mmCIF file of C-alpha atoms in Angstrom:
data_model
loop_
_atom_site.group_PDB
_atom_site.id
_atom_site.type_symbol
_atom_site.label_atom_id
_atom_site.label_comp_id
_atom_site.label_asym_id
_atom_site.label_seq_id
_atom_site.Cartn_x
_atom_site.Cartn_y
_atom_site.Cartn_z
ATOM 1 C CA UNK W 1037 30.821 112.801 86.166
ATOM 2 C CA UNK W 1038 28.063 115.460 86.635
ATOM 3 C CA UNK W 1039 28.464 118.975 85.032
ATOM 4 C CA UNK W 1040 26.617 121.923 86.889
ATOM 5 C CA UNK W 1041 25.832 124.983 84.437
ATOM 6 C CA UNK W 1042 27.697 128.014 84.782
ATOM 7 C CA UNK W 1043 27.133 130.507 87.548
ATOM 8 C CA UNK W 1044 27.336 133.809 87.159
ATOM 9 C CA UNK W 1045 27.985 134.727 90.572
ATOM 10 C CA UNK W 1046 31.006 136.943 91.812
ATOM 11 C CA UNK W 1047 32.825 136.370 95.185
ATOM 12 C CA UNK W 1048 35.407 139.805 94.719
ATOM 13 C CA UNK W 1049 38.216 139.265 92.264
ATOM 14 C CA UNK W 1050 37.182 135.954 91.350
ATOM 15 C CA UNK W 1051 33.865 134.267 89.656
ATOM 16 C CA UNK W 1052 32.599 131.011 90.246
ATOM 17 C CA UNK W 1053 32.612 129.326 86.103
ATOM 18 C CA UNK W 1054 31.423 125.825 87.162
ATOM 19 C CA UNK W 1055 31.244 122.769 89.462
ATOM 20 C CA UNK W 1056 31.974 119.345 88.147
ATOM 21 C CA UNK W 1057 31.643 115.545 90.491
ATOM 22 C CA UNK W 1058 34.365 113.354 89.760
ATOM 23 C CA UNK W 1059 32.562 110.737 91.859
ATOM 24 C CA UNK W 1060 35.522 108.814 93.072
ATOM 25 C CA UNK W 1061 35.284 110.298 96.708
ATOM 26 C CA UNK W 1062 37.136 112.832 98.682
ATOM 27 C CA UNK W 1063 39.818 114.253 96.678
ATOM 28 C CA UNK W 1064 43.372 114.660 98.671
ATOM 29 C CA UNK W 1065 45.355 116.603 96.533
ATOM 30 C CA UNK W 1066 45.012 119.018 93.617
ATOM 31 C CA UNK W 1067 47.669 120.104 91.336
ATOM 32 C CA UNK W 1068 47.757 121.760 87.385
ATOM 33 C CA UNK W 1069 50.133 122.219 84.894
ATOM 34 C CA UNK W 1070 49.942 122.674 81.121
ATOM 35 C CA UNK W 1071 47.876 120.115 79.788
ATOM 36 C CA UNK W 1072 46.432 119.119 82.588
ATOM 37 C CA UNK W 1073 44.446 118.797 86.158
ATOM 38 C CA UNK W 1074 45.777 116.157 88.275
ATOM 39 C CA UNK W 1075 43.751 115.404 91.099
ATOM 40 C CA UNK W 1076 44.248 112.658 93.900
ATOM 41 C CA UNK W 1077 40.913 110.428 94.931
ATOM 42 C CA UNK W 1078 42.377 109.560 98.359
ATOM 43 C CA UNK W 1079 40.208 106.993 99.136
ATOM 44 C CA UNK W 1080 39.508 105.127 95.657
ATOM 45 C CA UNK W 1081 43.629 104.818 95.053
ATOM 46 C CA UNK W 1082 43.491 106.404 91.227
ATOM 47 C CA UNK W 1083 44.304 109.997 89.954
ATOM 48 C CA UNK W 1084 42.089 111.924 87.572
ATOM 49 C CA UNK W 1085 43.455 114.038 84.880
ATOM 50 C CA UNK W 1086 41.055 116.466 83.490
ATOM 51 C CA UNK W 1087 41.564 118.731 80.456
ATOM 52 C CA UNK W 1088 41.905 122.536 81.538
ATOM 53 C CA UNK W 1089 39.650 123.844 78.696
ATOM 54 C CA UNK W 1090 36.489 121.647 78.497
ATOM 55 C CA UNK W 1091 36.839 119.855 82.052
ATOM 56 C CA UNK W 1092 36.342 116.793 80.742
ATOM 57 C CA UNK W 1093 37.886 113.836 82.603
ATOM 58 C CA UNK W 1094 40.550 112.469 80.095
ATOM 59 C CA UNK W 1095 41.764 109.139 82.237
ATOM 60 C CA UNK W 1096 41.816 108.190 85.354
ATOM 61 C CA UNK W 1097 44.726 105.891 86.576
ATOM 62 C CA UNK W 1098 44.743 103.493 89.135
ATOM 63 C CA UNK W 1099 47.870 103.789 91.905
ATOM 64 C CA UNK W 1100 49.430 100.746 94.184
ATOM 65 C CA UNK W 1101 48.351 102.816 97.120
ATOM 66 C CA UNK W 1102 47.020 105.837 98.355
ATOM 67 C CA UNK W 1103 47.894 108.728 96.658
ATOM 68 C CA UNK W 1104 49.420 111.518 99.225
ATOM 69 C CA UNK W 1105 50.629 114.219 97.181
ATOM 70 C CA UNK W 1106 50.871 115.875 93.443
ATOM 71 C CA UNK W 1107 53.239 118.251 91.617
ATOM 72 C CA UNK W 1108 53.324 118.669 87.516
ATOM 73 C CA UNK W 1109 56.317 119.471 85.722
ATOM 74 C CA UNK W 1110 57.265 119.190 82.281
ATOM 75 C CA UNK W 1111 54.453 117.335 81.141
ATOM 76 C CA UNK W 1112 54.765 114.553 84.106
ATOM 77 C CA UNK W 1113 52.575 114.239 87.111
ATOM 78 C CA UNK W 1114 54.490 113.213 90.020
ATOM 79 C CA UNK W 1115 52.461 111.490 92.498
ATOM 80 C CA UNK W 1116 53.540 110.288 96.367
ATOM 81 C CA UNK W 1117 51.542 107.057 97.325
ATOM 82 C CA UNK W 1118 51.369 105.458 100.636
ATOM 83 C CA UNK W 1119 51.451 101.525 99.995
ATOM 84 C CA UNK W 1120 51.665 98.836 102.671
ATOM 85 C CA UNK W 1121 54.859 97.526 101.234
ATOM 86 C CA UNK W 1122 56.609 100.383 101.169
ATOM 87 C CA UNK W 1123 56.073 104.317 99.622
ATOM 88 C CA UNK W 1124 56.519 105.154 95.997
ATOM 89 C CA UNK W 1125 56.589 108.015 93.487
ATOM 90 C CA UNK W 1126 54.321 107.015 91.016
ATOM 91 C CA UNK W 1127 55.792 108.966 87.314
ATOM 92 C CA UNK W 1128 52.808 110.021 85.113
ATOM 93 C CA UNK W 1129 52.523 110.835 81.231
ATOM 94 C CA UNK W 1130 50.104 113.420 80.685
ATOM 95 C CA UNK W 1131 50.540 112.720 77.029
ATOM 96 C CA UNK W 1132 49.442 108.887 77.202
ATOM 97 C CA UNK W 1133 47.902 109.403 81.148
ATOM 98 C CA UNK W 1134 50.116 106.050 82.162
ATOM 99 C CA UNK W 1135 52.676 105.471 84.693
ATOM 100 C CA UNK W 1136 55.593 105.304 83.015
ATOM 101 C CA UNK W 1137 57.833 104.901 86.036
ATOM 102 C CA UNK W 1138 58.245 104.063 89.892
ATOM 103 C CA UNK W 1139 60.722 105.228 92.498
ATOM 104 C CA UNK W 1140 60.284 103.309 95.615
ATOM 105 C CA UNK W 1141 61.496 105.968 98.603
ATOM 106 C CA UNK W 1142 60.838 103.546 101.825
ATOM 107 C CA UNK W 1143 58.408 104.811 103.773
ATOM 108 C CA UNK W 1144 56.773 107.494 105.597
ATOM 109 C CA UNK W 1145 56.180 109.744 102.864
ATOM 110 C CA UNK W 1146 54.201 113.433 103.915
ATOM 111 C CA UNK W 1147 54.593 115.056 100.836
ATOM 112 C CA UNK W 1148 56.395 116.320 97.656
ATOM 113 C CA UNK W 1149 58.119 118.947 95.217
ATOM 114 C CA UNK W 1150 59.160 118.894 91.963
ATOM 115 C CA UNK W 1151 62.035 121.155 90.816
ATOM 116 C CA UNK W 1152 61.092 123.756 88.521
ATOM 117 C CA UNK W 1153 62.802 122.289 85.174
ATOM 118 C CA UNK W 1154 61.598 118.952 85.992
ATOM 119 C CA UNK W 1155 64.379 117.435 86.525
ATOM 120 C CA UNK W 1156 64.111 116.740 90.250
ATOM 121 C CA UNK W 1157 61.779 115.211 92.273
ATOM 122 C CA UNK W 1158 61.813 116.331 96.581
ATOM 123 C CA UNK W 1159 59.588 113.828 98.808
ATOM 124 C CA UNK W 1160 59.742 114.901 102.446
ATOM 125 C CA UNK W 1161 60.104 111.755 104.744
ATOM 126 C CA UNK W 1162 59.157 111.036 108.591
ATOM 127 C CA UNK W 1163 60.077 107.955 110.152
ATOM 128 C CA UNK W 1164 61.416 106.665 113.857
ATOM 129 C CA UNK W 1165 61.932 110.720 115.122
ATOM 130 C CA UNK W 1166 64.200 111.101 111.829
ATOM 131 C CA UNK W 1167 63.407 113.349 108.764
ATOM 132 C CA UNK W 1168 64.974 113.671 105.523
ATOM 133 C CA UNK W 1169 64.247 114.259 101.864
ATOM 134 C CA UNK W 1170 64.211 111.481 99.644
ATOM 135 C CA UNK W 1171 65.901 113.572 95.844
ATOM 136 C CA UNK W 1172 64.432 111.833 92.767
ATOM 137 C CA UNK W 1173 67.120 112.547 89.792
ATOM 138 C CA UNK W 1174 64.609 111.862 86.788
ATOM 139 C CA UNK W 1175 67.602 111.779 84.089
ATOM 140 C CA UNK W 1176 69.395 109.380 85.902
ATOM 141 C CA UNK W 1177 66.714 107.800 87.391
ATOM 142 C CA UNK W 1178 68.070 107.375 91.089
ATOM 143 C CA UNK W 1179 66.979 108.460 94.158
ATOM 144 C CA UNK W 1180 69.318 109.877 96.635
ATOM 145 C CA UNK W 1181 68.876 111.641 100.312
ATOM 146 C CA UNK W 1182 69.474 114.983 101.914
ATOM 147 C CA UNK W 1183 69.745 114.253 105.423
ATOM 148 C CA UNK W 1184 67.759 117.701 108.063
ATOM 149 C CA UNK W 1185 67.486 116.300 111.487
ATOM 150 C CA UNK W 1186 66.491 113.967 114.315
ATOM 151 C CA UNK W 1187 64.125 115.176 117.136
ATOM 152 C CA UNK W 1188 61.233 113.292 118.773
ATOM 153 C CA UNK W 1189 57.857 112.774 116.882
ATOM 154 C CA UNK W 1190 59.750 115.036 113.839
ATOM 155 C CA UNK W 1191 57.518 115.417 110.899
ATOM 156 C CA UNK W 1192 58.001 117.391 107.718
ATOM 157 C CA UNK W 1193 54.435 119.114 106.968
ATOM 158 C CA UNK W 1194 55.214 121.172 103.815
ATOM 159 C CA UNK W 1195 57.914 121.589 101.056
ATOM 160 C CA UNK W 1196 58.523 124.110 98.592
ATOM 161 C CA UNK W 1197 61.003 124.528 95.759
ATOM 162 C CA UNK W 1198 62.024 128.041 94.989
ATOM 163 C CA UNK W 1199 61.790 129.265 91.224
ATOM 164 C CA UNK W 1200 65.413 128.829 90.493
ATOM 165 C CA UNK W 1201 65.503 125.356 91.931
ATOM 166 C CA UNK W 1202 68.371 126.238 94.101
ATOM 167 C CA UNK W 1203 66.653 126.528 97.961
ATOM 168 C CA UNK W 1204 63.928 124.028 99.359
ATOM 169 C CA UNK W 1205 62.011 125.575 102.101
ATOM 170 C CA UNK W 1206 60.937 123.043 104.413
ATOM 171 C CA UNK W 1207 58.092 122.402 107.351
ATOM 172 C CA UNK W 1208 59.477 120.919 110.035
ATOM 173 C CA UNK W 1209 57.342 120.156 113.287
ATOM 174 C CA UNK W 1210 58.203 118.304 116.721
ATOM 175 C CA UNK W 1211 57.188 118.232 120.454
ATOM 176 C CA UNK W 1212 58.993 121.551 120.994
ATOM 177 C CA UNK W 1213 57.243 123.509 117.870
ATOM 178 C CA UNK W 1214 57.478 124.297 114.219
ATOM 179 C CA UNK W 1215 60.449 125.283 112.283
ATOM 180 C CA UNK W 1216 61.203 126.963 108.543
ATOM 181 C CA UNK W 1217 64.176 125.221 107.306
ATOM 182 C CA UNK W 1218 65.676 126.234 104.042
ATOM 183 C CA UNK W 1219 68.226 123.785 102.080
ATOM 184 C CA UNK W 1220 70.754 124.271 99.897
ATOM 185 C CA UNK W 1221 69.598 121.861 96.899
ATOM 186 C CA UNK W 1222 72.950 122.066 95.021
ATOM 187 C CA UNK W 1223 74.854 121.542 98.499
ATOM 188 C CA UNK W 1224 72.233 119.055 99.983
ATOM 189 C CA UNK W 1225 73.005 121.041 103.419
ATOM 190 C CA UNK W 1226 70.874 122.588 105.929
ATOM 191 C CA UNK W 1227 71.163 126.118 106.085
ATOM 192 C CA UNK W 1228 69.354 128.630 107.614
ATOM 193 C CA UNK W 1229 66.653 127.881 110.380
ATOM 194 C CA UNK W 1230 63.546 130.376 111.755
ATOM 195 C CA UNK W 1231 61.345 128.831 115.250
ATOM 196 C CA UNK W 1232 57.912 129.759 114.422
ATOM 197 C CA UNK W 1233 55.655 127.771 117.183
ATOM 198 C CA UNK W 1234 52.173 126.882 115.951
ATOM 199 C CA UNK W 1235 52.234 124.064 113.116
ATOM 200 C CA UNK W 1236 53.310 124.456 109.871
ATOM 201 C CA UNK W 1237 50.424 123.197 107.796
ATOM 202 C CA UNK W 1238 51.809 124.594 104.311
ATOM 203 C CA UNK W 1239 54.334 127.348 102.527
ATOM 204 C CA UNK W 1240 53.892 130.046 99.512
ATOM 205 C CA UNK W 1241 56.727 131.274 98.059
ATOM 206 C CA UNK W 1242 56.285 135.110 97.181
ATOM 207 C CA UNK W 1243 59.834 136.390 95.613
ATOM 208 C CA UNK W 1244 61.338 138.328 98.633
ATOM 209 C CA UNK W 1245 59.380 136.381 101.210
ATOM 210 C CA UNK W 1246 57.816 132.723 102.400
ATOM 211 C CA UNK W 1247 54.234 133.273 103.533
ATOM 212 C CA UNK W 1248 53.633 130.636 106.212
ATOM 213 C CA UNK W 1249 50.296 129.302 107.269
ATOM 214 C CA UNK W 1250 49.788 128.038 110.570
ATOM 215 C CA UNK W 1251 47.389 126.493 112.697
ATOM 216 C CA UNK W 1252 46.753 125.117 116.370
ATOM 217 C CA UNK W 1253 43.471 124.599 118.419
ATOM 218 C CA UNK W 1254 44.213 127.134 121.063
ATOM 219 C CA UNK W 1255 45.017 129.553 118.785
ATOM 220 C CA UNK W 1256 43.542 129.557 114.941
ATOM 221 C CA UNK W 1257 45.420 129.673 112.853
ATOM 222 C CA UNK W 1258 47.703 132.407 111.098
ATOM 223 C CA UNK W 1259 49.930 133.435 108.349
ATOM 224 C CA UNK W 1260 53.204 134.879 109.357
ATOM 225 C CA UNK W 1261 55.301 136.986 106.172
ATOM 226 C CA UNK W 1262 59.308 135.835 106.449
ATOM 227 C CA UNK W 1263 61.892 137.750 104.660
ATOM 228 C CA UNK W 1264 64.278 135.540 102.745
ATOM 229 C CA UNK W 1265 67.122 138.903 103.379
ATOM 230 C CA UNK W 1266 67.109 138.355 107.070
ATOM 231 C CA UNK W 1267 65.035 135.135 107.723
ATOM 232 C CA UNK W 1268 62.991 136.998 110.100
ATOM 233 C CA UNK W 1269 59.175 137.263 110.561
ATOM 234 C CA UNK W 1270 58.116 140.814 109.138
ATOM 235 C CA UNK W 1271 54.220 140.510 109.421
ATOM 236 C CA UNK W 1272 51.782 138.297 110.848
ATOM 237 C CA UNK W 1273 47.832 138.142 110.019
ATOM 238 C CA UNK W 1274 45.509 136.211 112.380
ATOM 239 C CA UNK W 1275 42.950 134.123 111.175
ATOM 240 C CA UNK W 1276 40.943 132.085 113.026
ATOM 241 C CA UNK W 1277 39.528 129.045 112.217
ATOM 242 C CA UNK W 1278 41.427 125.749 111.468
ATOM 243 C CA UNK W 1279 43.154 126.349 108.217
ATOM 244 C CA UNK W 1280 44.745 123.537 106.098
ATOM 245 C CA UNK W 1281 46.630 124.098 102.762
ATOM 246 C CA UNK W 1282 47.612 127.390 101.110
ATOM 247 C CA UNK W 1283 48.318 128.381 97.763
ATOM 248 C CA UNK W 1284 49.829 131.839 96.403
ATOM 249 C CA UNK W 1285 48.144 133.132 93.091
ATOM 250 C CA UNK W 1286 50.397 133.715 89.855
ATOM 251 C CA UNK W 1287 50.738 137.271 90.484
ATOM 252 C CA UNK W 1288 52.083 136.947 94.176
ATOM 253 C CA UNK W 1289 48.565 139.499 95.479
ATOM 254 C CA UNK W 1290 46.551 136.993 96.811
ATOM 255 C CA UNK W 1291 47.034 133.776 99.409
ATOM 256 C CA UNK W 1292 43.959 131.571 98.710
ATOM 257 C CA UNK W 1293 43.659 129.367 102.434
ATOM 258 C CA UNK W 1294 41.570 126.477 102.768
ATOM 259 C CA UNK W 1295 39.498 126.411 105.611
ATOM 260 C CA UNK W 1296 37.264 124.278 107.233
ATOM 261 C CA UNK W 1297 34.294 125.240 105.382
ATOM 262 C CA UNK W 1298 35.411 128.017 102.814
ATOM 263 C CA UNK W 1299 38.562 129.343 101.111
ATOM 264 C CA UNK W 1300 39.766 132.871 102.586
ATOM 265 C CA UNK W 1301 41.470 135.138 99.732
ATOM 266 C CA UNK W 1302 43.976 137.138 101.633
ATOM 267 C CA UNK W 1303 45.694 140.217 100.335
ATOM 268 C CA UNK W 1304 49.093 139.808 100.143
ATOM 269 C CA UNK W 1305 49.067 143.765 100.406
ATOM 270 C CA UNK W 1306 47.180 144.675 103.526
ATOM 271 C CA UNK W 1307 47.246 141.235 104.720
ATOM 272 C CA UNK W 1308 43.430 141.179 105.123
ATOM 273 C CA UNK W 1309 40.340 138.819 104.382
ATOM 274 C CA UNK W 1310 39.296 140.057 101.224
ATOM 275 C CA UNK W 1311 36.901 137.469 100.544
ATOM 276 C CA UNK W 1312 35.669 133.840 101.565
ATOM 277 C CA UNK W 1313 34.363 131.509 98.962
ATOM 278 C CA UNK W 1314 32.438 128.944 99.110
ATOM 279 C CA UNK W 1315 31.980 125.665 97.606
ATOM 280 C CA UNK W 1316 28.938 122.926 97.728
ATOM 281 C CA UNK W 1317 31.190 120.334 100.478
ATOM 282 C CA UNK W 1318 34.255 120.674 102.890
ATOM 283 C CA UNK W 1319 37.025 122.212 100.640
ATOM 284 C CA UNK W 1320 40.380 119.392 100.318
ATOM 285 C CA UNK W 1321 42.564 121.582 98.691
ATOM 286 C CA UNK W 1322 42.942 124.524 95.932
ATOM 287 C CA UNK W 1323 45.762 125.235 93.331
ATOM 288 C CA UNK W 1324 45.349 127.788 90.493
ATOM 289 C CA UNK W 1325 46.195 127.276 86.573
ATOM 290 C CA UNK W 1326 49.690 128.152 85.307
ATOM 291 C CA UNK W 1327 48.324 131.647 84.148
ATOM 292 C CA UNK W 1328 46.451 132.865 86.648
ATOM 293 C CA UNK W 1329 43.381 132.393 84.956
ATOM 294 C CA UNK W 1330 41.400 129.681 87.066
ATOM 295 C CA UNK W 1331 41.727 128.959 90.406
ATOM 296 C CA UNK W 1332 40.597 125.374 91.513
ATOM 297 C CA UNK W 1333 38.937 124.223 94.935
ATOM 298 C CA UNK W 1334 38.270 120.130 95.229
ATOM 299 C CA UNK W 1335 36.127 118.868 98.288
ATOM 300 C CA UNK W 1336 35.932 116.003 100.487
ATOM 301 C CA UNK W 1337 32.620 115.028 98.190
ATOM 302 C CA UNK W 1338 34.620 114.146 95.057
ATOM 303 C CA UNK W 1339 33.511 117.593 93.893
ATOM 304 C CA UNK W 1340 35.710 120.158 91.800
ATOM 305 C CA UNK W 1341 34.658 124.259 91.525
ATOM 306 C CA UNK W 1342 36.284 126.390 89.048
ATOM 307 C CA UNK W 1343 36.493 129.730 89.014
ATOM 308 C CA UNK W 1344 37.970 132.498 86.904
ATOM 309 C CA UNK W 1345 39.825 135.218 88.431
ATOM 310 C CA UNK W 1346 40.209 138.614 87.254
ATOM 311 C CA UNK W 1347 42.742 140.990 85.913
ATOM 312 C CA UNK W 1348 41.883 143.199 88.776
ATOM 313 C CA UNK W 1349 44.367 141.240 90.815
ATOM 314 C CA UNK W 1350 47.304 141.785 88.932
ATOM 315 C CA UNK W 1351 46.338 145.652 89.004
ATOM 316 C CA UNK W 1352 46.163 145.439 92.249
ATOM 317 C CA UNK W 1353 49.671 143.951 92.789
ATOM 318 C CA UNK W 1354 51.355 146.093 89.900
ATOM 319 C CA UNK W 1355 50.261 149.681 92.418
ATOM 320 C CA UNK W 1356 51.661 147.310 95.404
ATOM 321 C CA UNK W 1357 55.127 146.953 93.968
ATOM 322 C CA UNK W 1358 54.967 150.770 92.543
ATOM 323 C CA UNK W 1359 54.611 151.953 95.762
ATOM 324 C CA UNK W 1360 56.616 149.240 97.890
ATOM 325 C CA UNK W 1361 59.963 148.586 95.586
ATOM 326 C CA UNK W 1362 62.154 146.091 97.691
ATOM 327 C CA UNK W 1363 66.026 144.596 96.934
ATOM 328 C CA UNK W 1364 65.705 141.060 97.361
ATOM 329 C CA UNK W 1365 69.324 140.137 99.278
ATOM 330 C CA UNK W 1366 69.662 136.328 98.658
ATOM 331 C CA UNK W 1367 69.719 134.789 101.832
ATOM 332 C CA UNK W 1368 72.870 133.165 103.137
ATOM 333 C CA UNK W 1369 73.622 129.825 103.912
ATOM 334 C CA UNK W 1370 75.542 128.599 107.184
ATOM 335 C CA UNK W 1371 77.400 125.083 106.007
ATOM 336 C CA UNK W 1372 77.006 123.828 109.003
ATOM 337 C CA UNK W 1373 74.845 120.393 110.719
ATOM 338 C CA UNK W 1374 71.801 121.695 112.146
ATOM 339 C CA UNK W 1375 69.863 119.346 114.856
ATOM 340 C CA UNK W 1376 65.822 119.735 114.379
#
């Protein structure tokens, strides 16, 4: 692993701190939490766990597979591997950095979401025009299914736990578009569902509303603002390009949106590029540290740029709710079967 010196170069509200090389090749996924930075080398079949202070890389672990997909909770990594055999949840200690535990989940694994307590484990699932989410119960250590739909060439793109752990807000997207979906995860049943169009390439949860990136060829791509009240799209900003992955910062001000070749920082407030960094390869994904403190940017290079973000965010989001106060309504949920 190489260590570049610090750079003392500002890109707006954030500072570029340092850029490390993992050298185990293009790195999939990207995901933090506590103790840790758990990142996925997609093509060597091994996470990396770094230490959030000095950077250092503290283990990396070898996977049966390809690893897919990351989420951290209560000291675990949870990581989604694509295997010839079949698809797994690999269960991480970030104590001891070993796998402690496997949930086999069939196959066609896209992605996962872990609950906020830890306790559950969501893996969205696409396989012969059916989609469904495979629930891992880590006290009981069984893995059961919430059932959303059947429609041709049906694939779930993104998946997002709300703070509470009660809704999942899903990605779905077939032949005849993209769709929002949001689940009841004490019910297991499909509630509430909003047509979008484009692709759903990824969610942020925001409080009162889902931002929603999306992205086609003829189009660009886009971020359209949904208000959990009335499941209805409020605000949409355009943005070009062919974005991939999205990630909202701690404070709920800023959207940082991988690109092709840069991360856009979006203000949640005016809904405008506010900035575009850049990195030395093809950003793979971003995620930011549990306090707001660091945002992280991987590449396609096996490359990992840190940068520290400053308070002027959060001032900037304590004016926005000053001036913009807004009841949030919980949404309602229709009990009743819902064909995708």
């Amino acid at each position: 692993m190489s260590d570049a010196p610090l750079v003392n170069s500002a890109h707006g509200d954030v500072v570029l701190e340092r850029h490390i090389t993992v050298s185990r090749g293009p790195i999939g996924d990207l995901a933090t939490g506590g103790s840790a930075v758990v990142m996925a080398n997609s093509g060597d079949d091994s996470v990396s766990v770094l230490d959030p202070v000095t950077l250092s890389v503290r283990a990396t672990i070898g996977l049966e597979g390809e690893p897919l997909a990351i989420a951290v909770a209560d000291d675990r990594a949870y990581v989604a591997v694509a295997a010839h055999s079949y698809d797994a949840v690999a269960a991480i200690d970030l104590d001891t950095n070993t796998v402690i535990k496997t949930y086999p989940v069939a196959s066609g694994v896209t992605t996962l979401a872990a609950g906020p307590d830890g306790k559950r484990v969501y893996v969205g699932r696409s396989a012969q025009d059916r989609v469904d989410i495979a629930v891992i119960d880590v006290t009981a250590e069984r893995v059961g299914t919430i059932e959303v739909g059947r429609a041709p060439t049906a694939n779930i793109d993104a998946l997002r736990v709300d703070p509470n752990g009660k809704r999942l807000y899903l990605a779905v997207t077939d032949l005849s578009g993209s769709r929002l979906i949001v689940v009841d995860a004490e019910t297991s049943l499909v509630g509430r569902v909003l047509p979008v169009g484009s692709p759903i390439r990824d969610i942020a949860y925001a409080g009162d509303a889902i931002y929603v990136l999306t992205s086609d060829r003829a189009v660009g791509g886009a971020v359209h603002v949904v208000d959990l009240a009335t499941m209805r799209v409020t605000d949409t900003a355009d943005l070009g390009g062919a974005p991939t992955q999205m990630v909202m910062s701690a404070d709920q001000s800023r959207a940082y949106i991988v690109d092709y070749d840069r991360v856009a920082v979006l203000c949640t407030l005016s809904l405008d590029i506010v900035d575009s960094l850049k990195v030395d390869a093809r950003p793979s994904c971003v995620t930011q540290g549990g306090d707001g403190s660091r945002l992280y940017i991987a590449d396609y290079a096996g490359g990992l740029s840190v940068f520290s973000v400053e308070s002027s965010i959060a001032m900037l989001y304590s004016q926005f709710l000053a001036t913009n106060p807004i009841a949030l309504t919980p949404p309602r949920i229709q009990r009743q079967p819902v064909t995708v």
